[in-house]
Short mmCIF file of C-alpha atoms in Angstrom, two decimals:
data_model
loop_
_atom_site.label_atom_id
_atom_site.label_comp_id
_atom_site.label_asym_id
_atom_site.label_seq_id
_atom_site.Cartn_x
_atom_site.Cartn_y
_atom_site.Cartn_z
CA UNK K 1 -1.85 -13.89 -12.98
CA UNK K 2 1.00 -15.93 -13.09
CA UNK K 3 4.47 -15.42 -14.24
CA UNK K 4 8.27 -15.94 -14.70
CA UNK K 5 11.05 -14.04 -13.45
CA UNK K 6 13.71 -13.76 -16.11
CA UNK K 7 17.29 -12.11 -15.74
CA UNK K 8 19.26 -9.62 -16.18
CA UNK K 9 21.61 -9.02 -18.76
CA UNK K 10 22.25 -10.75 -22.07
CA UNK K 11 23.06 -14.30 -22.80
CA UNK K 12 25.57 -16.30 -24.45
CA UNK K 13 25.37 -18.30 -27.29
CA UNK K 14 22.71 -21.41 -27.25
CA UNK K 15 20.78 -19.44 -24.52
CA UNK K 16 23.49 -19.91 -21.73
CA UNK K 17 24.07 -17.13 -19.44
CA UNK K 18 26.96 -15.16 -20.33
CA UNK K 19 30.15 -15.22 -17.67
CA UNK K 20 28.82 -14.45 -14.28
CA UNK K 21 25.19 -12.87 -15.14
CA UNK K 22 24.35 -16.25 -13.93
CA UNK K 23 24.55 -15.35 -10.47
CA UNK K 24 22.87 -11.88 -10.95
CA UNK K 25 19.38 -13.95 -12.58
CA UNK K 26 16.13 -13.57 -10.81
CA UNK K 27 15.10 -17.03 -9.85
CA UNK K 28 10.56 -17.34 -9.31
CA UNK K 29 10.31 -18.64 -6.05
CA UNK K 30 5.75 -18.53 -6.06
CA UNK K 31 3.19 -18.46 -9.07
CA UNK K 32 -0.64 -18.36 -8.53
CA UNK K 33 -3.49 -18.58 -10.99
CA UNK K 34 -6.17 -15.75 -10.78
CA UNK K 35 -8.99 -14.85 -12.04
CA UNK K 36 -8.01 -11.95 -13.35
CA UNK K 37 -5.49 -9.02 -13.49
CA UNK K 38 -3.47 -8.01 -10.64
CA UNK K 39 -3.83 -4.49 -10.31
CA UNK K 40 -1.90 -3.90 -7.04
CA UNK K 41 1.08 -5.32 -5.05
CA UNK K 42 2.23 -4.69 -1.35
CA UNK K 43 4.65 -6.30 1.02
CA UNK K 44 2.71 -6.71 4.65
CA UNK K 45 4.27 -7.51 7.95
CA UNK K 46 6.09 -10.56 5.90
CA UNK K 47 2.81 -11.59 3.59
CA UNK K 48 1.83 -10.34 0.03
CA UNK K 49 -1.21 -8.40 -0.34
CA UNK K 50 -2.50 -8.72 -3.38
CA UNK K 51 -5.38 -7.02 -5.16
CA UNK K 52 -6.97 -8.38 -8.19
CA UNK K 53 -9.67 -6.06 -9.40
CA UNK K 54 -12.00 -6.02 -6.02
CA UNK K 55 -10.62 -8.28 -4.63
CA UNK K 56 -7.43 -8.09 -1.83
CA UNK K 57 -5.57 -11.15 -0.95
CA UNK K 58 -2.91 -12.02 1.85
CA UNK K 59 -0.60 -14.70 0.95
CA UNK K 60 1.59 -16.00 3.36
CA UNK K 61 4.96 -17.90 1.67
CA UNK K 62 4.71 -21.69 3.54
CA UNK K 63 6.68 -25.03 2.94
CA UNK K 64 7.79 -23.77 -0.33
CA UNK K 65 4.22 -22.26 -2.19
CA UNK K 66 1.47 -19.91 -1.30
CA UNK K 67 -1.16 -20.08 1.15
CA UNK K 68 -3.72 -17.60 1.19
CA UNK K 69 -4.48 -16.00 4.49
CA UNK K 70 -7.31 -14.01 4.01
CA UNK K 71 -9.24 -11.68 1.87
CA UNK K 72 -11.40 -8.47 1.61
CA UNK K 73 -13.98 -7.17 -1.16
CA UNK K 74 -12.90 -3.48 -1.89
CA UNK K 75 -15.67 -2.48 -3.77
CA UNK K 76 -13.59 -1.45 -6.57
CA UNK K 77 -10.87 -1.86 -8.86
CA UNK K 78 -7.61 -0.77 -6.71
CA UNK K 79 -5.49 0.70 -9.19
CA UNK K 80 -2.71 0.68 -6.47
CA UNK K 81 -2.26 0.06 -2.88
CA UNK K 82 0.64 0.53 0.54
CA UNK K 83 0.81 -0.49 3.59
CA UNK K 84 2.45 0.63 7.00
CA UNK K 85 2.31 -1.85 9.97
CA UNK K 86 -1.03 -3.54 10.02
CA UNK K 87 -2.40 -0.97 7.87
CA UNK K 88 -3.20 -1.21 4.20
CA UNK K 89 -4.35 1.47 1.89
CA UNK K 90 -6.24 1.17 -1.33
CA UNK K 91 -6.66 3.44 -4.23
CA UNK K 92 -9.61 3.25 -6.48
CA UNK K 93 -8.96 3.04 -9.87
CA UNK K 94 -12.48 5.23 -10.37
CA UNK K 95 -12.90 7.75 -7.51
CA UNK K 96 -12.01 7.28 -3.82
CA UNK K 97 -9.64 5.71 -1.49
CA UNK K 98 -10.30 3.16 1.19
CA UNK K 99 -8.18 2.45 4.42
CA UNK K 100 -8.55 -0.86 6.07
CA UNK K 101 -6.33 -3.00 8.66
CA UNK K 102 -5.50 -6.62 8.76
CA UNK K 103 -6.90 -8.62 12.17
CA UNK K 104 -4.15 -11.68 12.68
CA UNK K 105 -6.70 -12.62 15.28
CA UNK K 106 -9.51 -12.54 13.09
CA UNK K 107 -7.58 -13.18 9.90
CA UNK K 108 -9.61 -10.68 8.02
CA UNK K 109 -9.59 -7.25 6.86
CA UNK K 110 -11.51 -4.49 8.98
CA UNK K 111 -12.52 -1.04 7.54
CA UNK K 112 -11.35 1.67 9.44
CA UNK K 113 -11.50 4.83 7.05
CA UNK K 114 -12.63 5.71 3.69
CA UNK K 115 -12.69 8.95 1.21
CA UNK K 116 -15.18 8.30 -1.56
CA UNK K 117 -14.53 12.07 -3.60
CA UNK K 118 -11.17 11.33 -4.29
CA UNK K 119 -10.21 11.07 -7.99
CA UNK K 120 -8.72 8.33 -9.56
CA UNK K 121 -5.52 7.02 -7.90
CA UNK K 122 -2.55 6.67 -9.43
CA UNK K 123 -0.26 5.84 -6.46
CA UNK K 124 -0.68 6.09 -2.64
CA UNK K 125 1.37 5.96 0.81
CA UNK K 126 1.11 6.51 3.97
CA UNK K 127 3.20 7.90 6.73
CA UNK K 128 2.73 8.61 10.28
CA UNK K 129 2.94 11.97 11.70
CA UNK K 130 6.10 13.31 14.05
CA UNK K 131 4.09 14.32 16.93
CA UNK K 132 1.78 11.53 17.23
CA UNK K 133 3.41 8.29 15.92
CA UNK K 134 0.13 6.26 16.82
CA UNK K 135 -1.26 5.24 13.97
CA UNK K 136 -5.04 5.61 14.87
CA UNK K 137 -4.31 9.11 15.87
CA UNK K 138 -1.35 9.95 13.62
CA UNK K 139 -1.21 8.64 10.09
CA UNK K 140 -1.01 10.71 7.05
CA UNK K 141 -2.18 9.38 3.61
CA UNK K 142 -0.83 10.35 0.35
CA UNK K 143 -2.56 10.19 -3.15
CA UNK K 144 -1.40 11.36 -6.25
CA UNK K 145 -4.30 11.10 -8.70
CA UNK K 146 -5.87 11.69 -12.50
CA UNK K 147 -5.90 15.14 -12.22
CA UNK K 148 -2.13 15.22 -11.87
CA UNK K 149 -2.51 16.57 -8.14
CA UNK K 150 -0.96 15.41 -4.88
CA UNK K 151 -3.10 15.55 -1.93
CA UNK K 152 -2.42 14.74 1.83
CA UNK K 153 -5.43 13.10 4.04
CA UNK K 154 -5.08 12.82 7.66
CA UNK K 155 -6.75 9.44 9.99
CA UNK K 156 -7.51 10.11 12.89
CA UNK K 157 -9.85 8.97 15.51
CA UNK K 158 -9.77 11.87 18.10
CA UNK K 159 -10.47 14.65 15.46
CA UNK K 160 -14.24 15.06 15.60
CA UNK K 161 -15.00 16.00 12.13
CA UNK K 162 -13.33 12.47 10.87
CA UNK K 163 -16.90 10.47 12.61
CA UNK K 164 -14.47 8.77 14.86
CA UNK K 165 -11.95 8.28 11.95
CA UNK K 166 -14.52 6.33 9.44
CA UNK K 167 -13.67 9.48 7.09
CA UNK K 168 -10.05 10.48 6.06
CA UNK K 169 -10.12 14.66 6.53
CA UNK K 170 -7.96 16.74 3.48
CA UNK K 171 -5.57 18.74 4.94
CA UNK K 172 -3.62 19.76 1.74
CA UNK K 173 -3.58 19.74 -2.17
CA UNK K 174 -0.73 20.72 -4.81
CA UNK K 175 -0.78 20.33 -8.54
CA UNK K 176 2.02 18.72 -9.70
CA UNK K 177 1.76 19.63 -13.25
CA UNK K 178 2.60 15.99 -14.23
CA UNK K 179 0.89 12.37 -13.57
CA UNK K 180 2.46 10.84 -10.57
CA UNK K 181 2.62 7.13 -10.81
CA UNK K 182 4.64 5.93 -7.51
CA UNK K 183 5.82 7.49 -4.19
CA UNK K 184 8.76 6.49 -2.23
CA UNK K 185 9.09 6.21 1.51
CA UNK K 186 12.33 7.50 3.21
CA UNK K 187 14.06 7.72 6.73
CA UNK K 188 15.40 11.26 6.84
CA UNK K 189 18.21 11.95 9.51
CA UNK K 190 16.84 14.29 12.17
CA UNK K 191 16.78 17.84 12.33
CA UNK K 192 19.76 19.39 13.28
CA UNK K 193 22.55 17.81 11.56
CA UNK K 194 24.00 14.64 12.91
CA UNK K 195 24.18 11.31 11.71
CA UNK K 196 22.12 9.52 14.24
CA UNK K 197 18.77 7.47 13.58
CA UNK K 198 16.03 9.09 11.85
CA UNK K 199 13.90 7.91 15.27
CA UNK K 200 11.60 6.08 12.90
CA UNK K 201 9.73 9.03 10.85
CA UNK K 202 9.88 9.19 7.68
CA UNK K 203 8.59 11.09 4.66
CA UNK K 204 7.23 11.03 1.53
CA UNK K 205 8.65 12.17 -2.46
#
């Protein structure tokens, strides 16, 4: 739905800004109608994907507004959703989580992987994996769901069991004790000591 961007801070008297908070107010740049809720928000290779109920939008920012770019039915509500690269991941609000990537070409969403008896998502990310950076061979998915558990899925299209990566394969589960609404992705520095790049890998808390 649409909405305003207020500011930070108090205000003076009559409504003014007080001193410099002026400078420090958000300012709305975009607004959109929808039909609905918006359930999820991600940031995508300079777009905004946006999912309201079953339905994910790209919006590209153009001559000062909006333009949508493309769409893709889920299926379900996504309760929350992250992307990496071209890659966008979706977390159903009921059971499951869905993995899909965005064609530029083809201005469209394609389905690439999918885990229907996962519980109910509460936050997701992705990362890819050290020793295979490719992201159809080494990304790692992260879901944090109902039953106040975090679990790690693999994609990958090499790994037989996967069905040529249509199916994300578990390959760990820990109960956090506690719900787990958001996950934060980080550049560590590399092993070893040093202060030199992280080499682009990065990690999930």
């Amino acid at each position: 739905g649409a909405g305003a961007a207020g500011g930070a801070g108090g205000a003076a008297e009559g409504g003014a800004p007080a001193g410099g908070e002026s400078r420090r107010r958000l300012k709305l740049l975009f607004e959109q109608e929808e039909r609905g809720p918006v359930t999820a928000l991600a940031a995508m290779q300079g777009m905004l994907l946006c999912a309201v109920g079953q339905k994910i939008s790209i919006w590209k920012a153009e001559r000062g507004e909006l333009r949508p770019a493309g769409f893709h039915y889920a299926g379900f509500t996504a309760s929350c959703a992250a992307t990496l690269g071209n890659y966008a991941l979706l977390g159903d609000a009921c059971r499951g989580l869905q993995l899909v990537a965005w064609s530029k070409e083809k201005k469209c969403f394609e389905a690439r992987s999918q885990r229907r008896d996962a519980a109910s998502a509460f936050a997701c990310e992705m990362t890819l994996d050290e020793a295979d950076p490719n992201p159809a061979n080494g990304l790692r998915v992260f879901l944090a769901d109902a039953g106040r558990n975090l679990r790690i899925y693999s994609y990958s299209r090499q790994d037989a069991e996967s069905r040529s990566g249509t199916v994300l394969l578990p390959r760990a589960a820990f109960h956090l004790g506690a719900v787990a609404n958001h996950f934060l992705r980080l550049s560590l520095p590399p092993r070893g000591g040093g202060g030199g790049p992280a080499g682009g890998h990065s990690r999930t808390f």
